[in-house]
Each structure stands twice: as structure tokens, then as C-alpha cells.
Coordinates of C-alpha atoms in Angstrom, one line a residue:
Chain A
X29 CA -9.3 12.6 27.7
X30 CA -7.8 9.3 26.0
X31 CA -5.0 9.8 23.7
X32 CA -3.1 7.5 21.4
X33 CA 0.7 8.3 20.6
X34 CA 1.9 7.1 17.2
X35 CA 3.7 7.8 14.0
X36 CA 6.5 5.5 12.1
X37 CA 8.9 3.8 13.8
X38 CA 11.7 5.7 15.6
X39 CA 10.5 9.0 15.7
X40 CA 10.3 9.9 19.3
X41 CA 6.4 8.1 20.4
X42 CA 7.5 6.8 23.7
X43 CA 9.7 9.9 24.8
X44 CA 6.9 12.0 23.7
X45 CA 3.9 9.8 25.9
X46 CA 6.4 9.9 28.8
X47 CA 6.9 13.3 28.9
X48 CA 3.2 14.3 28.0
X49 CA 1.8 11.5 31.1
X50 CA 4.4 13.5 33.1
X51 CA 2.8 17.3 32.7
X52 CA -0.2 15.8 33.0
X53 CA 0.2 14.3 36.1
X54 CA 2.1 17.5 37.4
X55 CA -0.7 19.3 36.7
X56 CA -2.8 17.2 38.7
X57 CA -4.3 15.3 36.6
X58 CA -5.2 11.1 37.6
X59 CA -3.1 9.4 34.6
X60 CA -3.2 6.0 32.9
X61 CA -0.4 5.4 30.6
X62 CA -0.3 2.1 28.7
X63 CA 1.7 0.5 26.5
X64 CA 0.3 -0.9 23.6
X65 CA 3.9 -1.9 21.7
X66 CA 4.5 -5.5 22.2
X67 CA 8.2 -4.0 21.8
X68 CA 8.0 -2.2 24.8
X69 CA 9.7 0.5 26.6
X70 CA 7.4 3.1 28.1
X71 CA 7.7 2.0 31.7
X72 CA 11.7 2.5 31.3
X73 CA 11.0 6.0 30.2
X74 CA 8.4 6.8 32.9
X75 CA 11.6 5.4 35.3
X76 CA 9.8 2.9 36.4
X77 CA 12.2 0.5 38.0
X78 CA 12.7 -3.1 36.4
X79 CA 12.5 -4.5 39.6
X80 CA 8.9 -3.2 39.5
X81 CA 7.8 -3.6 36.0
X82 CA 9.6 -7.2 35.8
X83 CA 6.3 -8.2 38.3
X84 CA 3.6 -6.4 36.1
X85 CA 1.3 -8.6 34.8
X86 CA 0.0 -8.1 30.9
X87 CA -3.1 -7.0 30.4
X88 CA -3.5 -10.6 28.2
X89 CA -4.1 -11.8 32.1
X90 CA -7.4 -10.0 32.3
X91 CA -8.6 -12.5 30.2
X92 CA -8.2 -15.5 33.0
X93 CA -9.4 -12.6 36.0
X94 CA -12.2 -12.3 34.0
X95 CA -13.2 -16.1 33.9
X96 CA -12.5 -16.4 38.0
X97 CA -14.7 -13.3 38.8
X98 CA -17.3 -14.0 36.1
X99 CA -17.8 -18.1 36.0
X100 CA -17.6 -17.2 32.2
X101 CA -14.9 -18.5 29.3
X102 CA -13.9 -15.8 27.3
X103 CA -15.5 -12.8 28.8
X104 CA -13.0 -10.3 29.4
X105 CA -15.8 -7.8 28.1
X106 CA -17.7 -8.2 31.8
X107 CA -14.4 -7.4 33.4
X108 CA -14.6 -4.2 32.0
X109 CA -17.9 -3.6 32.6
X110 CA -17.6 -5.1 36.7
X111 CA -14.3 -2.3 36.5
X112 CA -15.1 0.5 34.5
X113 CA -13.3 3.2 36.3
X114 CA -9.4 3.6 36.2
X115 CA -9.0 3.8 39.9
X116 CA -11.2 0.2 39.3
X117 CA -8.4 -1.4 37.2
X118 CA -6.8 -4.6 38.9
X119 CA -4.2 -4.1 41.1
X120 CA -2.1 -6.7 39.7
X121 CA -2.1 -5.2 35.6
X122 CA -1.7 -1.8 36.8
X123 CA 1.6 0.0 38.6
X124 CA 2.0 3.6 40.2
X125 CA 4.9 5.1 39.9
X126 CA 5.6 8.7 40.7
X127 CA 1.5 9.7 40.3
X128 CA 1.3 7.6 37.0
X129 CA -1.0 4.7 36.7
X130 CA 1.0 2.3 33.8
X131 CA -0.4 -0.8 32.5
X132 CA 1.1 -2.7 29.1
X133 CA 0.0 -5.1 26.3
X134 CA 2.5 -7.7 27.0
X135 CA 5.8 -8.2 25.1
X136 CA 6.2 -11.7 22.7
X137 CA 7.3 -14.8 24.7
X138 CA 7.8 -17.5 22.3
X139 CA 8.7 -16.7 18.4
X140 CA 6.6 -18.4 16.3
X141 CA 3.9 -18.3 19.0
X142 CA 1.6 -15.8 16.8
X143 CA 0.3 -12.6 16.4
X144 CA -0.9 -9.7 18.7
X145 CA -4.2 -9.6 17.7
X146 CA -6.0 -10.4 21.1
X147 CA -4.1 -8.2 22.6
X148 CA -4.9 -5.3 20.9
X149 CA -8.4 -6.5 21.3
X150 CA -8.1 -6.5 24.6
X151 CA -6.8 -2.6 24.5
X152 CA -9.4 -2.0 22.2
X153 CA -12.6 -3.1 24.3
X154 CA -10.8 -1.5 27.8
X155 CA -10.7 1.7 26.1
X156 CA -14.2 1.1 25.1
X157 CA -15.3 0.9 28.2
X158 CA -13.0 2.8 30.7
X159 CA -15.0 5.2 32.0
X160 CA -13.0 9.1 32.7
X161 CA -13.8 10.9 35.3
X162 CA -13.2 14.9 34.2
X163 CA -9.8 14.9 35.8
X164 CA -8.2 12.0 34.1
X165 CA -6.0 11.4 31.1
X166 CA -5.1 7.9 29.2
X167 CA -2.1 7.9 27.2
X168 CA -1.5 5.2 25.4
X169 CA 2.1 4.7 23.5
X170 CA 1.1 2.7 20.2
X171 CA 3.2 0.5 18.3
X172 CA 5.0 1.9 15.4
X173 CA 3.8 2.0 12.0
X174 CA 0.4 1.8 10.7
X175 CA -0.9 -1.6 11.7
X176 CA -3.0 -1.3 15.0
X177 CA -5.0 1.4 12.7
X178 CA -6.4 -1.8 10.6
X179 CA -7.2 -3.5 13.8
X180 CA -8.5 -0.5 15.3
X181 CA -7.4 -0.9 18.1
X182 CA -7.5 3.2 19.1
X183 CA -10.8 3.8 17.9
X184 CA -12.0 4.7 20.9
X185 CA -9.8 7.4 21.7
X186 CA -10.9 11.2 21.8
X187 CA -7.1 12.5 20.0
X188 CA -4.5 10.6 18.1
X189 CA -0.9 12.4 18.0
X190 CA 0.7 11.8 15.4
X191 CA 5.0 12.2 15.7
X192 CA 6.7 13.4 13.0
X193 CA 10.7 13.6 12.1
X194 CA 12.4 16.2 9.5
X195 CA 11.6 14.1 6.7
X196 CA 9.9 12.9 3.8
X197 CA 9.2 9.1 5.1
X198 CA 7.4 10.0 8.9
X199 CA 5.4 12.7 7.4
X200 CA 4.0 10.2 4.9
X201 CA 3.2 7.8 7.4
X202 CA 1.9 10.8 9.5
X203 CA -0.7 11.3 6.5
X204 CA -1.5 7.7 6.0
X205 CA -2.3 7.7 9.5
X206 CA -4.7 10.8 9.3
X207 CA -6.4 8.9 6.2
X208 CA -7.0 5.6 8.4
X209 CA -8.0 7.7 12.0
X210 CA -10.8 9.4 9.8
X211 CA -12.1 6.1 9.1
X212 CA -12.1 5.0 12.2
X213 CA -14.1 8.1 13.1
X214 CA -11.3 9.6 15.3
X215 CA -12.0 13.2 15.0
X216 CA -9.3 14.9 16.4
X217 CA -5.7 14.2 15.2
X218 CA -2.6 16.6 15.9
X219 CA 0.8 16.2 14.6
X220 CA 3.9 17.0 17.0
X221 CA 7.3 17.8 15.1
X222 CA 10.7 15.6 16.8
X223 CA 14.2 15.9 16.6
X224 CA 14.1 19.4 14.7
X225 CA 17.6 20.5 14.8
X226 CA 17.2 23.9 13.1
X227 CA 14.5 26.4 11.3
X228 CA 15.0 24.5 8.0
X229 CA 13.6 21.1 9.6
X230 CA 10.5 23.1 11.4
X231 CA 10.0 24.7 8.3
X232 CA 9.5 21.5 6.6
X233 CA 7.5 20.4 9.0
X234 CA 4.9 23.9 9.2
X235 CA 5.1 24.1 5.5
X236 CA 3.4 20.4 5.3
X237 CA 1.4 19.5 8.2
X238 CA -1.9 21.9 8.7
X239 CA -1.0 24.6 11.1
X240 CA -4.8 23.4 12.8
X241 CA -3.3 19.9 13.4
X242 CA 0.1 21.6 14.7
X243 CA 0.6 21.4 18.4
X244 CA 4.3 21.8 18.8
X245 CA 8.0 21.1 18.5
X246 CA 10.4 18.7 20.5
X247 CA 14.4 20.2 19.5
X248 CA 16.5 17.6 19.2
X249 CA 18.6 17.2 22.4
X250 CA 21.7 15.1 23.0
X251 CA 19.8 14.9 27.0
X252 CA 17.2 12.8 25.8
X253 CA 19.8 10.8 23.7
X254 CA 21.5 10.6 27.3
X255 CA 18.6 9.0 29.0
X256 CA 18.3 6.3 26.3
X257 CA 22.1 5.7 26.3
X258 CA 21.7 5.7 30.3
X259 CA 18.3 4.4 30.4
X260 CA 16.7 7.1 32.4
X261 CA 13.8 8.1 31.9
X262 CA 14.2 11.6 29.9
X263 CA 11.5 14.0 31.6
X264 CA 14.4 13.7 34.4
X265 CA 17.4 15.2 32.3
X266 CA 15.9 16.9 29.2
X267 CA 14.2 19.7 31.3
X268 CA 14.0 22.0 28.0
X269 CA 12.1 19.0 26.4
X270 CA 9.9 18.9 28.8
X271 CA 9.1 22.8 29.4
X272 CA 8.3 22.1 25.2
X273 CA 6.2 19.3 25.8
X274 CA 4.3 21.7 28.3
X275 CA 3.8 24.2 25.9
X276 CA 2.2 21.1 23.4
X277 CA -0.3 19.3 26.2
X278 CA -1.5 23.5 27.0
X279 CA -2.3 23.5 23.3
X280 CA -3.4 20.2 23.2
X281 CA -5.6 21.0 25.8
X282 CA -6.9 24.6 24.3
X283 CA -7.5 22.6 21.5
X284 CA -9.5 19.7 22.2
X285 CA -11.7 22.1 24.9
X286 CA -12.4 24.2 21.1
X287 CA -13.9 20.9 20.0
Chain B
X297 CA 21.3 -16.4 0.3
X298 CA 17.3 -15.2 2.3
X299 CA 18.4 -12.0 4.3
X300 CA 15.8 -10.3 6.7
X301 CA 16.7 -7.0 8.3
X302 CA 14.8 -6.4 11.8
X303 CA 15.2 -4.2 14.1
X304 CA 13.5 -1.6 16.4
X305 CA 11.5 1.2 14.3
X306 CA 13.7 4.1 13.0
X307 CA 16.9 2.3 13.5
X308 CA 17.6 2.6 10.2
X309 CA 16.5 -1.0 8.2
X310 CA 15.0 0.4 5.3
X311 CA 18.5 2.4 4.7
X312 CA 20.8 -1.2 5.3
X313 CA 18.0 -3.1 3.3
X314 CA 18.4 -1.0 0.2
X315 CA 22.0 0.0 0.3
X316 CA 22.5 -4.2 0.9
X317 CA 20.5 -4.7 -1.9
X318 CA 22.5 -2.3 -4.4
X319 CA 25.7 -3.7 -3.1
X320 CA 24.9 -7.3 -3.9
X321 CA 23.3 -6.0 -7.5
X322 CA 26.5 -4.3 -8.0
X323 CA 28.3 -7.6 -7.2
X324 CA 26.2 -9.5 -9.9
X325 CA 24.0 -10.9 -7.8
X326 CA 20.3 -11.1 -8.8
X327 CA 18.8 -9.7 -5.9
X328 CA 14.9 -9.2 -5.0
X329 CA 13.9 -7.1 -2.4
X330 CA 11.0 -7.5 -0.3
X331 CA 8.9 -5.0 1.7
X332 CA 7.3 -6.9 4.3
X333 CA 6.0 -3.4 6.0
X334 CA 2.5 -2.1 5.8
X335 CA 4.5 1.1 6.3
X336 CA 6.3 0.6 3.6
X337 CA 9.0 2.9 2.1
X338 CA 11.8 0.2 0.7
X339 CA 10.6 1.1 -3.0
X340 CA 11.7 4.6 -2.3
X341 CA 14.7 4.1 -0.8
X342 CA 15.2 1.7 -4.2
X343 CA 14.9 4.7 -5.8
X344 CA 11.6 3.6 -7.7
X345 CA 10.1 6.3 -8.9
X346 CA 6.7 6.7 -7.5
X347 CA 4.7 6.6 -10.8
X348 CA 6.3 2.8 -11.2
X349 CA 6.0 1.7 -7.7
X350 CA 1.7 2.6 -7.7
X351 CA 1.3 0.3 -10.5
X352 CA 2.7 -2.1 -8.4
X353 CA 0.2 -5.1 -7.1
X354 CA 0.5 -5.9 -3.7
X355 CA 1.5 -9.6 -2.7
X356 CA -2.2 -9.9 -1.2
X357 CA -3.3 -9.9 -5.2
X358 CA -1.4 -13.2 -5.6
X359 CA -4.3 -15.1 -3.9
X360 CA -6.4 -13.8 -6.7
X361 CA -4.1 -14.7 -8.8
X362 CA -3.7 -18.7 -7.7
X363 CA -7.5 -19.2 -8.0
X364 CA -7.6 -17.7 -11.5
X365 CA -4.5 -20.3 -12.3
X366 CA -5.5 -22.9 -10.4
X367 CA -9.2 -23.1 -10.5
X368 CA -8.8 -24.0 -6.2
X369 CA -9.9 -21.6 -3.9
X370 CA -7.7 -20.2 -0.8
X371 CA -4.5 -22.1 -3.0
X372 CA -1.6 -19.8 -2.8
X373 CA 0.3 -22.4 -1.6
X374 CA -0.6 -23.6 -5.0
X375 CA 0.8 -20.9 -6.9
X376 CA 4.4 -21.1 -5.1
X377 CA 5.0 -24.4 -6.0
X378 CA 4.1 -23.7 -9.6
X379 CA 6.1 -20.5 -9.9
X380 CA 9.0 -21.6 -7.4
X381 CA 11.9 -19.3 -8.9
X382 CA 12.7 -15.7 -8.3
X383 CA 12.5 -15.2 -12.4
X384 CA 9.1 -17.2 -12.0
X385 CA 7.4 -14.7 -9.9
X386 CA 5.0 -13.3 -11.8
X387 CA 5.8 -9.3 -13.4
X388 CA 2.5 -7.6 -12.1
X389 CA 3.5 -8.3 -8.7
X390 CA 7.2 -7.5 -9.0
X391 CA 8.8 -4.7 -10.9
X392 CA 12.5 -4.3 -11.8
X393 CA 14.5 -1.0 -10.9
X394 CA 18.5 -0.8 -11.6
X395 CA 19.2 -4.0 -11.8
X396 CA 17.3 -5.0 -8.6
X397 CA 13.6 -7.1 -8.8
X398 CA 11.6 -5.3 -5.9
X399 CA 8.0 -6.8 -4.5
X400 CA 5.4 -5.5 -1.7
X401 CA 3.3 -6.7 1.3
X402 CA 1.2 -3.6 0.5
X403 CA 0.0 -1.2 3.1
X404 CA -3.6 -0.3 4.6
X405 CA -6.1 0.5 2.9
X406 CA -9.1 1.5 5.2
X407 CA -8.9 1.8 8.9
X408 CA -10.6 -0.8 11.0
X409 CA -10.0 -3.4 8.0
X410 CA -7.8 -5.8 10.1
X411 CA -4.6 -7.1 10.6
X412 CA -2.1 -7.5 8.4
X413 CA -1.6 -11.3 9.4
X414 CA -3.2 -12.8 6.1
X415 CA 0.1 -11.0 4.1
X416 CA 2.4 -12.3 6.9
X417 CA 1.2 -15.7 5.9
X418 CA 1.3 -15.0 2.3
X419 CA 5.2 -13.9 2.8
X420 CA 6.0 -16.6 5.2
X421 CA 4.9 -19.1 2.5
X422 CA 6.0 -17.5 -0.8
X423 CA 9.9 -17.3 1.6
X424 CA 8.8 -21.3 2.1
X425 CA 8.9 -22.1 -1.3
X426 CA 11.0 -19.9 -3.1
X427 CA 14.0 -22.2 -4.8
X428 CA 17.0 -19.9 -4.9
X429 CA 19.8 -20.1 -7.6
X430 CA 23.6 -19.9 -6.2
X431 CA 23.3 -16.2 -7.6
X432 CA 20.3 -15.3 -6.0
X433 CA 20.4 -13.1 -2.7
X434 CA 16.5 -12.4 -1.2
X435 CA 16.2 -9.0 1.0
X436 CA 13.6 -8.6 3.2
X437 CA 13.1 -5.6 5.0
X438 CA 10.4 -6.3 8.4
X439 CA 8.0 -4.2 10.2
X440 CA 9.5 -2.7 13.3
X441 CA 9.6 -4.6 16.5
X442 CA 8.7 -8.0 17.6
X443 CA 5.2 -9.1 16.4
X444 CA 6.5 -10.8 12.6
X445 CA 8.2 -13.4 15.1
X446 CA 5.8 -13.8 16.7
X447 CA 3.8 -14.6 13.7
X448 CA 7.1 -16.2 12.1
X449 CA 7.2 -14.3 8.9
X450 CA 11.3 -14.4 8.3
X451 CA 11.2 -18.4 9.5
X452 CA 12.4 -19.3 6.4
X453 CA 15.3 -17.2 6.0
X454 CA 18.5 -18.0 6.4
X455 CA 19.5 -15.3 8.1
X456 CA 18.0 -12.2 9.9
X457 CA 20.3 -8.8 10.3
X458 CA 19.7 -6.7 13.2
X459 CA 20.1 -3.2 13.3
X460 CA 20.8 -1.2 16.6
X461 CA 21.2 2.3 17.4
X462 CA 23.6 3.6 20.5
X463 CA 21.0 3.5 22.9
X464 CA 19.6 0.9 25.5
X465 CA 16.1 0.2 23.8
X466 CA 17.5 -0.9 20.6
X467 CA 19.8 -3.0 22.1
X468 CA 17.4 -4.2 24.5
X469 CA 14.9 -5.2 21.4
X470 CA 18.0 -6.5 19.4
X471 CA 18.4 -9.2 22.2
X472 CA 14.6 -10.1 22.5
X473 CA 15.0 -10.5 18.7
X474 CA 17.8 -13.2 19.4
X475 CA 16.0 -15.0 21.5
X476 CA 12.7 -15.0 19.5
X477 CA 14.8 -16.0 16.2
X478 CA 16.2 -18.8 18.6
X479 CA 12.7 -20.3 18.9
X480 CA 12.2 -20.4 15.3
X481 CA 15.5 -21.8 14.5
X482 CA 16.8 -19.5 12.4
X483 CA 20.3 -20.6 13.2
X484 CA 22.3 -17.2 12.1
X485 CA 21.5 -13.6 13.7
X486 CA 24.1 -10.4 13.1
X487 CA 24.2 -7.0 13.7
X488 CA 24.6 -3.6 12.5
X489 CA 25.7 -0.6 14.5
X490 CA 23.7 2.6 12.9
X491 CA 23.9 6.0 13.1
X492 CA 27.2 5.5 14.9
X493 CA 28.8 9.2 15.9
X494 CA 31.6 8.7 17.7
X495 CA 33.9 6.0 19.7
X496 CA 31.9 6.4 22.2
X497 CA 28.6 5.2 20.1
X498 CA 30.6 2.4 18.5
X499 CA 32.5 0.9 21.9
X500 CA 28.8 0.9 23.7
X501 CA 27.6 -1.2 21.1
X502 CA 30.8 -3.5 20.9
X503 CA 30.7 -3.9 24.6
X504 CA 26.7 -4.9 24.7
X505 CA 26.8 -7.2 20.9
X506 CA 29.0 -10.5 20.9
X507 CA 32.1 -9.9 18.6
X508 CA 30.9 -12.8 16.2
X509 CA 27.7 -11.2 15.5
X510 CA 28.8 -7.5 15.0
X511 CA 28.8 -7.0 11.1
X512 CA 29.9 -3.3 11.4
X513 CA 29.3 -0.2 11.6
X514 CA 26.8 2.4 9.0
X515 CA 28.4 6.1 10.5
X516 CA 25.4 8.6 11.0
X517 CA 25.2 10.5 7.9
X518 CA 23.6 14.1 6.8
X519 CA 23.7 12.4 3.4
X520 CA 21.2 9.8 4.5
X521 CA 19.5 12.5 6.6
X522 CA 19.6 14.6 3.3
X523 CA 18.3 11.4 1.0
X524 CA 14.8 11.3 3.4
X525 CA 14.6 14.8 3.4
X526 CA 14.6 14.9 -0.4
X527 CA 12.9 11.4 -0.8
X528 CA 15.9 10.0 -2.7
X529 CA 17.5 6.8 -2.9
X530 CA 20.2 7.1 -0.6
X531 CA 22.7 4.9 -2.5
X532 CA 23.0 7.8 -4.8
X533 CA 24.2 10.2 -2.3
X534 CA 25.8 8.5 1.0
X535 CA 28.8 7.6 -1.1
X536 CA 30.3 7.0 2.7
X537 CA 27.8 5.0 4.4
X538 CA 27.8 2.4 0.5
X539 CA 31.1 1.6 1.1
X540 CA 30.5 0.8 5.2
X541 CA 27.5 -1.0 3.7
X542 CA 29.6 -2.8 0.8
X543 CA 32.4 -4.2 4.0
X544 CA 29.0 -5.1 6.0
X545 CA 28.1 -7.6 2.9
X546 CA 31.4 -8.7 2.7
X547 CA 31.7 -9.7 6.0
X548 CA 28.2 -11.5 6.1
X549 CA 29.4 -13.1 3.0
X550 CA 32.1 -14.5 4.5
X551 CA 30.2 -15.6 8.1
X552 CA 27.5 -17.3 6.1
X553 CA 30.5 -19.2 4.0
X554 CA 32.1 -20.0 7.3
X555 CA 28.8 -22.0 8.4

């Protein structure tokens, strides 16, 4: 199962793919997570020690692995064809850390050095041709907003989960993003309420978002404000956030097996 | 004065860009504001009603709009230097709301369609070539995250305001920010605390963000909270958080002067 986090910016993606690659991986379940924000911070809240993730290479390296292993210029598509399997990803783009596989895009080195647009087709061809066995999961955290949705660059995924916040803006981005995923052909989409301090914000949420697409709430909790203050990551404080981000991957899971 | 407010998504920009935005209007300043997200939602935080803000061209029509004028192909540049003025950009791509002149990137339209570098370009220049008057104060509100420097959409602004939340990752991306605004020599870089709750919230972000930078403080609000909810402007409600906003200005005012 490959599944893309996103939603507008600030609304909980990363705490939400941390905690979901977390159950997953409890449950015994082989899991990739990847971050595809060039403004990242998933390996932070997957704990993943700096010292560790400082070393990581970005997955913009392929590109050069590719031309060593392959005699080729610009064939990073063979890589993934020599390595299709996950437990096949270089050892070099890819960590473990507590039973998670993480791998990242690659933050910005230089202002003014240009766009992420090979990156994200990088991502985009990998999760072309990644091949799952029945026992693993890919999570990927996405950047914020609606832009990797014109590149495409999680067309390939089985589910896009979509975050939302109590309020208007996030829930218009969540249906802009529903709009774009459909013409990418992504056919399942879900929508997972954040931060919802009280019935009046779930209500909000229930009374917009199609109960179908539905899978859950995330209260808001000062522990998982904690963890970003204390930069921990938040599966290991907010244990009532993550007993509800159970609850969402079992009907993630009941969902997609529907399908 | 060319303002760009940046930041890590959900922070808060779109809030600081429009409430900056009033308070400058409400100075006498002729102000335009810029949304330079293709998640956009500054016009509604301008308070534009929706039925003016759909007529609204994107700046992508522009192009279109050069060739018709010009007779060249692919000559936006063109365009600029004819119409180099704030009061010479042309009305079908800006509208006017309260006192305040308000144009658009423009969002996605179909998934898969691309990137959303050719309207980064299309900013970058129009910000290139755009003569201000002493009375004029350009707002420009960015995507969330890092990629517009790497692209160096705000390169010609004069100064780029960062907003930060108490937490680690914000701060964290406020300080790759920095140093990516560093390599495009925009010479002056503040910061807003947002969402501030206690002394607690505020000392963390004093200790982390050099004095000279720190612009103040926006307190977290339930008006501002309420304004999103409601899909208002929320100027017209966060009576509290304009007059934090109006000292931010004045204090910016006052930096830039300094320089």
C-alpha cells in the first residue's frame, strides 16, 4: 500500500505520517516513509537522530548511482528497474530507525539555485516502479499546498490523505486537492480531521467532508505541541494521539481492502 | 517599500500579510498585495468577496496579454517595462478592495498540468520591474517552505518577513530561510513570533531569533481562529492581534529607515 500525506500547510501532515508509519510498523508491517517536502522534518518526528539523518544522502544522488551502475547519463529510470524492491533501495538514500525504512527528497542548498522539479521526478518514477510486497506500506509526507499535484508527483499512489484543520481555508484546499487527485486518476482519497478541540470543530469537519472519505480525528493535544517544542518525535509522548491514529490506519485499512 | 512574508505552512502568513496590508492602507499608503500561492487564500483574508475575487485573471494571463500589446511572442518582460507602475498594472488582472489593490499567481487547474515555475518567473520579473512611488508598499504573501528561493521568486524585494511559531520546525525553517535569502542578497530578513500563548511561547522564540530581527509578537487569537472558521477577513474581528500587527509595521518601518 503507497500512501501520500497532504493538505495546506500547517495542518498536522508530518505528525500525522509519523504516527501512521509508526502503527504500521507496530503492526508488523515492512515501512518506507519518505519525505517529499524540500522543507523537511519527518525524520525529526520519526526520532530519528540528527546525527543519523545529517549523513542521509538525497534521493537527487540516485541520479549519479544510476550513471556508475548503468554506464548511462541520465538514467535514473534503470536504477529503479535494477532495484525495484524496497528491501532493494540503496543503502546509502535509505535509513532504519526503530523498524522504519526513511528516505527524503533533499532540502534546498543554494537560494536562487532553482526549483524542485527533478526531485519530485525522481519521487515520482521510484514510486512508479517500487514494487510492494503484501506486507509493506510507503508513506510518503508531501509538501504543503497543492503544487506537487500539477507535477504529479503522487500519481502513483494507491490512497492520498488529505489533513484537514477546523476551518474554512484547509478544507478548501482539502477539496481542491480531491478535484486534482481525480485527475491524476488516484482513486481513493480520505480526509483525516487535526487539531479538533471540541464537538463544534468535528462537527464542522463531519458536516463538510463525505462521511465515505472520513477516516478519523487527531484532538488537539498540548503533548504533540510538547514534542515540537522539544523536538521529539510525538508517537513517543502523545500516546492518546497515537491510540487515534490507530483507530484511522484500522479504517484506513478496512477501507482500502473494500476497494 | 517590496515586503515578502515566508515562513513554514500554517504559521500564520496569510493572517500577517493581510492584516500588514490593512495597516499600511490605513496609514495612506497605497498598498498592493500579491498572492504568490497556488494555494491561495490572501484574497479572502482581504476580505474580497468571492463573487469579485473569481472574476479575477490570474497573473499567468499577462503573457497573453504582452503578445496581444506587443505583437512579440513569450515578451512579458515586454509588458513590465511598458506598464512599470503599481497604478499601470493593468485592471483585469488586479482588482481594488478597501482601499487595498490585490493581484494573483492563480492556483491549479488540472492535476498533472505542471509546476507552477512559469508564474514564479512571471512574479520574479513583474517584482523586477515594478517602479515603486515613496507611497507605495508591495505585500507579497509566498508559498509555504523553501522551494520560491530556490527558484528566487521574492529576489527583488527588499525585504522578506518571517513568521515562526513556538515550536522547533518553524524555527528551524525560519533559519534555512536566512540563509537561502543570504544567497540571493536580499540584505534585510525579520521575524514575527505567531500564535504566541504565553511567556513561555514568547521567551523560546526570543532566546532562538536575534534581537535585531524580532519584529514582535501576533498573540494566538480565537478571533483569528473564529475569522477562518467563518471565512472572514480577520482585520474585522481580531481588533487585538491589528494593533500587535499595526506595532509590527511600525517597527519594520523604522528598521528599514535605519538602513
Amino acid at each position: 500500500m503507497k500512501l501520500a500525506i497532504t493538505g495546506k500547510g500547517g495542518v498536522g501532515k508530518t505528525t500525522l505520517a509519523s504516527m501512521l508509519a509508526r502503527t504500521f510498523a507496530d503492526h508488523g508491517n515492512r515501512v518506507l516513509a519518505i519525505d517529499a517536502d524540500p522543507d523537511a522534518n519527518l525524520a525529526a518526528a520519526l526520532g530519528i537522530p540528527p546525527a543519523l539523518s545529517i549523513k542521509l544522502q538525497p534521493i537527487t544522488g540516485m541520479k549519479e548511482l544510476a550513471e556508475e551502475r548503468t554506464g548511462s547519463t541520465g538514467g535514473f529510470g534503470t536504477l529503479f528497474k535494477l532495484n525495484p524492491a524496497v528491501s532493494d533501495l540503496p543503502d546509502r538514500f535509505c535509513i532504519t530507525h526503530d523498524g522504519i525504512r526513511f528516505l527524503w527528497m533533499g532540502t534546498l542548498v543554494k537560494g536562487g539555485s532553482g526549483c524542485a522539479c527533478p526531485e519530485n521526478t525522481l519521487i515520482k518514477r521510484l514510486m512508479g516502479h517500487l514494487l510492494l510486497e503484501r506486507n509493506d506500506v510507503v508513506i510518503m509526507d508531501m509538501e504543503a499546498g497543492l503544487e506537487h499535484l500539477g507535477r504529479g508527483t503522487s500519481q502513483a499512489m494507491d490512497a492520498l490523505i488529505i489533513v484537514v484543520e477546523p476551518g474554512q481555508r484547509s478544507i478548501q484546499t482539502a477539496f481542491q486537492i480531491m478535484k486534482l487527485a481525480e485527475d491524476l486518476g488516484i482513486g481513493d482519497v480520505f480526509v483525516v480531521g487535526s487539531k479538533v478541540r471540541d464537538e463544534g470543530d468535528r462537527c464542522l469537519i463531519e458536516t463538510l467532508i463525505p462521511r465515505s472519505r472520513l477516516l478519523g480525528f487527531i484532538t488537539f493535544s498540548d503533548d504533540i505541541k510538547r514534542a515540537d517544542l522539544e523536538n521529539i518525535a510525538p508517537d513517543k509522548i502523545a500516546l492518546d494521539s497515537l491510540a487515534e491514529v490507530r483507530a484511522i490506519k484500522e479504517r484506513l485499512v478496512a477501507c482500502m481492502a473494500e476497494r
